[in-house]
Amino acid sequence: MKILNFGSLNIDIFFRVEEIVKPGETISAKSIEKRPGGKGLNQSVALAKSFDKVYHAGSVGGDGLYLIDYLKKENVDTKYIKQSEKLTGNAIIQVDDKGENSIVLYKGANFDNDEEFIDKVLDDFGENDVLVLQNEINSMKYLIDRAYEKNMKIVLNPSPITDRIKEFDYEKIDLILVNEHEAASISRKKTNDEKIAYFKNTYPNLKVVMTLGSKGSIFIAKDEKIKQDSFKVKALDTTGAGDTFTGYFVSYFYQGKDVKEAMEIASKASALSVTKKGASISIPSLDDVKNFERSDV
């Protein structure tokens, strides 16, 4: 089995602020930092922390070639990343004193993946390989359709939510990972019980992980429902916590580990990630996750 993450590559620019800026307001930042990012890059790093055959595909501009070097250092195979004539995707991220964040994305090279490039990449993957997708690149519907034809296991994290999520054929997807708000946008339901019922009734073969913030997470598959509590920590920066959870869960789940074990390891990794500043740089090692105890924080 190989895991291919066809996803975004961003330059993240972090502004540390007392409070996230309001409309019409001008504030001063306490600090500014530039780091590797993008949901795709973050999830590839998290995947590679606990699996040794992780490949990243996508597009990056000449201004962001260092992102390729960064992924290589994190043991991600980068041979499927191409250089685009467009600027690299960017994210402007405000992080306040409570650890909450607000993000503005610039698509850039992330929307420069044509069908010819996608076909060339997928030629090297097939049955039982895993394709991980987020909603930060173009040609998503084509990727899902082509990977399904090749009998790949398709994993979708439909974030950020946009109107095009309605175009996706969820019957072709093996696993979807969503938070409460994303689940509400897809299902048009209000309560979590209603959201769960929607997925089970509408897509009976779809496996769903719904993260609930401080309330933990739930795994749903046909008649199976597994609840995982969150691990309480002091949050410094929540950026990338969901990507950390996704990477660790997907890695464990598709290696055939017990679902409860996958939920627990992903929850621990996510909790540890918010105790440090940054997104990809805050993703903990597998050893740190395994050694994590509530008393550590």
Coordinates of C-alpha atoms in Angstrom, one line a residue:
M1 CA 0.0 0.0 0.0
K2 CA 1.1 3.5 -0.8
I3 CA -0.5 6.8 0.3
L4 CA -0.8 9.6 -2.2
N5 CA -1.8 13.0 -0.9
F6 CA -2.8 15.2 -3.9
G7 CA -3.0 18.5 -2.1
S8 CA -2.1 22.1 -1.5
L9 CA 1.3 23.7 -0.9
N10 CA 1.2 27.1 0.8
I11 CA 3.5 29.7 2.2
D12 CA 1.9 30.5 5.6
I13 CA 2.3 34.0 6.9
F14 CA 1.4 34.1 10.6
F15 CA 0.5 37.3 12.4
R16 CA 0.4 37.0 16.2
V17 CA -2.4 39.4 17.5
E18 CA -4.1 40.1 20.8
E19 CA -7.5 39.7 19.1
I20 CA -8.4 38.8 15.6
V21 CA -9.1 41.9 13.5
K22 CA -12.7 43.0 13.0
P23 CA -14.2 44.6 9.8
G24 CA -13.0 48.2 9.4
E25 CA -10.4 47.8 12.2
T26 CA -6.6 48.3 11.9
I27 CA -4.5 46.6 14.5
S28 CA -0.8 46.0 15.2
A29 CA 0.6 42.5 15.2
K30 CA 2.9 41.3 18.0
S31 CA 5.0 39.3 15.5
I32 CA 5.1 37.9 12.0
E33 CA 6.5 34.5 10.8
K34 CA 6.6 32.8 7.5
R35 CA 6.4 29.0 7.5
P36 CA 5.6 26.0 5.2
G37 CA 1.8 25.2 5.1
G38 CA -1.3 24.3 3.3
K39 CA -3.7 21.6 4.4
G40 CA -2.1 19.3 1.8
L41 CA 1.4 19.8 3.1
N42 CA 0.4 19.6 6.7
Q43 CA -1.4 16.3 6.2
S44 CA 1.5 14.8 4.3
V45 CA 3.8 15.6 7.2
A46 CA 1.3 14.0 9.6
L47 CA 0.9 11.0 7.4
A48 CA 4.7 10.5 7.1
K49 CA 5.1 10.6 10.9
S50 CA 3.6 7.1 11.1
F51 CA 3.9 5.6 7.6
D52 CA 6.9 5.3 5.3
K53 CA 5.3 5.3 1.8
V54 CA 3.8 8.8 1.6
Y55 CA 3.8 10.7 -1.7
H56 CA 2.8 14.3 -2.2
A57 CA 1.5 15.5 -5.6
G58 CA 0.6 19.1 -6.4
S59 CA 1.9 22.4 -7.9
V60 CA 4.2 25.0 -6.5
G61 CA 5.6 28.3 -7.9
G62 CA 9.2 29.3 -8.2
D63 CA 8.8 31.3 -5.0
G64 CA 8.0 28.2 -3.0
L65 CA 10.5 25.6 -4.1
Y66 CA 11.8 25.4 -0.6
L67 CA 8.5 23.7 0.4
I68 CA 9.7 20.6 -1.6
D69 CA 12.9 20.5 0.4
Y70 CA 10.9 20.8 3.6
L71 CA 8.7 17.8 2.7
K72 CA 11.8 15.8 1.8
K73 CA 13.2 16.4 5.2
E74 CA 9.9 15.1 6.7
N75 CA 10.3 11.9 4.7
V76 CA 7.6 12.7 2.1
D77 CA 8.3 11.6 -1.5
T78 CA 8.1 14.7 -3.6
K79 CA 8.6 13.4 -7.2
Y80 CA 5.0 14.2 -8.1
I81 CA 5.3 17.9 -7.3
K82 CA 5.6 20.1 -10.4
Q83 CA 6.7 23.7 -10.7
S84 CA 4.1 26.1 -11.9
E85 CA 4.4 29.5 -13.6
K86 CA 2.0 30.8 -11.1
L87 CA 2.9 32.1 -7.6
T88 CA 2.8 29.6 -4.8
G89 CA -0.4 29.5 -2.8
N90 CA -0.4 31.7 0.3
A91 CA -2.3 31.8 3.6
I92 CA -2.5 34.9 5.8
I93 CA -3.1 33.6 9.3
Q94 CA -4.0 35.6 12.4
V95 CA -3.5 33.8 15.7
D96 CA -4.9 35.5 18.9
D97 CA -3.9 35.2 22.5
K98 CA -6.5 32.4 23.1
G99 CA -4.9 30.3 20.4
E100 CA -7.8 30.8 17.9
N101 CA -7.1 31.6 14.3
S102 CA -8.5 33.3 11.2
I103 CA -7.2 32.4 7.7
V104 CA -7.3 34.0 4.3
L105 CA -6.2 31.8 1.4
Y106 CA -4.7 32.7 -2.0
K107 CA -5.0 29.7 -4.4
G108 CA -2.1 30.4 -6.8
A109 CA -0.3 27.3 -8.1
N110 CA -2.6 25.0 -6.1
F111 CA -5.2 25.6 -8.9
D112 CA -2.7 24.7 -11.7
N113 CA -3.3 20.9 -11.8
D114 CA -4.6 19.9 -15.3
E115 CA -6.0 16.5 -16.3
E116 CA -2.8 15.5 -18.1
F117 CA -0.7 16.0 -15.0
I118 CA -3.2 14.1 -12.8
D119 CA -3.3 11.2 -15.2
K120 CA 0.5 11.0 -15.2
V121 CA 0.6 10.9 -11.4
L122 CA -2.2 8.4 -11.0
D123 CA -0.5 6.0 -13.5
D124 CA 1.8 5.0 -10.7
F125 CA -1.0 4.1 -8.3
G126 CA -3.7 1.5 -8.2
E127 CA -5.9 -0.9 -6.3
N128 CA -5.7 -0.6 -2.5
D129 CA -3.4 2.5 -2.7
V130 CA -4.9 5.5 -0.8
L131 CA -5.6 8.9 -2.2
V132 CA -6.0 11.7 0.3
L133 CA -7.7 14.9 -0.8
Q134 CA -8.6 18.3 0.7
N135 CA -10.6 21.1 -1.0
E136 CA -7.6 23.5 -1.6
I137 CA -6.8 22.4 -5.2
N138 CA -8.6 22.3 -8.5
S139 CA -9.8 19.3 -10.6
M140 CA -11.2 17.6 -7.5
K141 CA -14.1 15.9 -9.3
Y142 CA -11.7 14.6 -11.9
L143 CA -9.3 13.3 -9.3
I144 CA -12.1 11.4 -7.5
D145 CA -13.5 9.9 -10.7
R146 CA -10.1 8.8 -12.0
A147 CA -9.0 7.3 -8.6
Y148 CA -12.3 5.5 -8.3
E149 CA -11.7 3.9 -11.8
K150 CA -8.4 2.7 -10.5
N151 CA -9.9 1.2 -7.3
M152 CA -8.0 3.4 -5.0
K153 CA -9.3 4.1 -1.5
I154 CA -10.3 7.8 -1.6
V155 CA -10.2 9.9 1.6
L156 CA -11.7 13.4 1.5
N157 CA -11.3 16.2 4.0
P158 CA -13.7 18.8 2.3
S159 CA -12.1 21.8 3.9
P160 CA -12.5 24.7 3.3
I161 CA -16.2 24.3 2.5
T162 CA -17.1 25.7 -0.9
D163 CA -20.1 25.3 -3.3
R164 CA -18.2 22.7 -5.3
I165 CA -18.4 20.1 -2.6
K166 CA -21.9 19.5 -4.1
E167 CA -20.2 18.2 -7.3
F168 CA -18.4 15.4 -5.5
D169 CA -19.8 11.8 -5.8
Y170 CA -19.6 10.6 -2.2
E171 CA -20.5 7.1 -3.2
K172 CA -17.0 6.9 -4.7
I173 CA -15.3 8.0 -1.5
D174 CA -14.3 5.5 1.2
L175 CA -13.7 7.9 4.1
I176 CA -14.6 11.5 4.8
L177 CA -13.3 13.5 7.7
V178 CA -15.3 16.6 8.7
N179 CA -15.8 18.9 11.7
E180 CA -19.3 19.8 13.0
H181 CA -19.6 22.8 10.7
E182 CA -18.5 21.0 7.6
A183 CA -20.9 18.1 8.4
A184 CA -23.7 20.6 8.7
S185 CA -22.9 22.2 5.4
I186 CA -22.9 18.9 3.6
S187 CA -26.0 17.4 5.4
R188 CA -28.0 20.6 5.9
K189 CA -28.8 19.2 9.4
K190 CA -28.4 21.0 12.7
T191 CA -27.8 18.4 15.5
N192 CA -25.0 15.9 15.4
D193 CA -27.4 13.0 15.6
E194 CA -29.2 14.3 12.5
K195 CA -25.9 14.7 10.7
I196 CA -24.9 11.2 11.6
A197 CA -28.3 9.8 10.4
Y198 CA -27.9 11.7 7.1
F199 CA -24.6 10.2 6.3
K200 CA -25.7 6.6 7.3
N201 CA -28.9 6.8 5.3
T202 CA -27.7 8.7 2.3
Y203 CA -24.3 7.1 1.8
P204 CA -24.5 3.7 3.7
N205 CA -21.0 2.6 2.5
L206 CA -19.3 5.8 3.4
K207 CA -17.1 5.8 6.5
V208 CA -17.2 9.1 8.4
V209 CA -15.1 10.7 11.1
M210 CA -16.7 13.8 12.6
T211 CA -14.5 15.8 14.9
L212 CA -16.2 17.7 17.7
G213 CA -13.6 20.0 19.1
S214 CA -13.3 19.7 22.9
K215 CA -16.0 17.0 22.8
G216 CA -13.8 14.6 21.0
S217 CA -14.7 12.8 17.7
I218 CA -17.0 10.1 16.3
F219 CA -16.4 7.3 13.8
I220 CA -19.4 6.1 11.8
A221 CA -19.5 3.1 9.4
K222 CA -22.8 1.3 8.7
D223 CA -23.8 -0.1 12.2
E224 CA -20.6 0.9 13.8
K225 CA -20.3 4.1 16.0
I226 CA -17.2 4.7 18.0
K227 CA -16.7 7.8 20.3
Q228 CA -13.3 9.2 21.2
D229 CA -12.9 11.7 24.0
S230 CA -10.5 14.7 23.5
F231 CA -7.3 15.1 25.5
K232 CA -7.3 18.3 27.5
V233 CA -4.3 20.5 27.0
K234 CA -3.4 24.2 27.1
A235 CA -3.7 25.5 23.6
L236 CA -1.2 27.9 22.2
D237 CA -2.2 27.7 18.5
T238 CA -5.0 25.5 17.0
T239 CA -3.7 25.9 13.4
G240 CA -3.2 22.5 11.8
A241 CA -4.8 20.5 14.6
G242 CA -7.4 19.0 12.2
D243 CA -4.7 18.2 9.6
T244 CA -2.7 16.4 12.3
F245 CA -5.7 14.4 13.3
T246 CA -6.4 13.5 9.7
G247 CA -2.9 12.4 8.9
Y248 CA -2.5 10.2 11.9
F249 CA -6.0 8.7 11.6
V250 CA -5.7 7.9 7.9
S251 CA -2.2 6.4 8.4
Y252 CA -3.3 4.1 11.2
F253 CA -6.7 3.2 9.8
Y254 CA -5.4 2.1 6.4
Q255 CA -2.6 0.1 7.9
G256 CA -5.4 -2.1 9.3
K257 CA -5.1 -0.9 12.9
D258 CA -8.2 -1.1 15.2
V259 CA -10.5 1.9 14.7
K260 CA -10.4 2.8 18.4
E261 CA -6.6 2.8 18.4
A262 CA -6.6 5.0 15.3
M263 CA -9.0 7.4 16.9
E264 CA -7.0 7.6 20.1
I265 CA -3.6 8.1 18.4
A266 CA -5.1 10.8 16.2
S267 CA -6.6 12.6 19.1
K268 CA -3.4 12.5 21.1
A269 CA -1.4 13.8 18.1
S270 CA -4.0 16.6 17.6
A271 CA -3.9 17.6 21.2
L272 CA -0.1 17.7 21.3
S273 CA 0.0 19.8 18.1
V274 CA -2.0 22.7 19.7
T275 CA 0.6 23.0 22.5
K276 CA 3.1 24.5 20.0
K277 CA 3.0 27.4 17.6
G278 CA 2.6 26.8 13.9
A279 CA 1.0 24.2 11.7
S280 CA 3.3 21.6 10.1
I281 CA 6.1 22.4 12.5
S282 CA 3.9 21.6 15.5
I283 CA 3.0 18.1 14.3
P284 CA 4.5 15.7 16.9
S285 CA 6.6 12.6 16.2
L286 CA 5.0 9.2 16.6
D287 CA 7.2 8.5 19.7
D288 CA 6.0 11.7 21.3
V289 CA 2.4 10.7 20.6
K290 CA 2.8 7.2 22.0
N291 CA 4.4 8.7 25.1
F292 CA 1.7 11.3 25.6
E293 CA -0.1 11.3 28.9
R294 CA -2.6 13.8 30.3
S295 CA -0.2 14.7 33.0
D296 CA 2.3 16.0 30.5
V297 CA 0.4 19.3 30.0

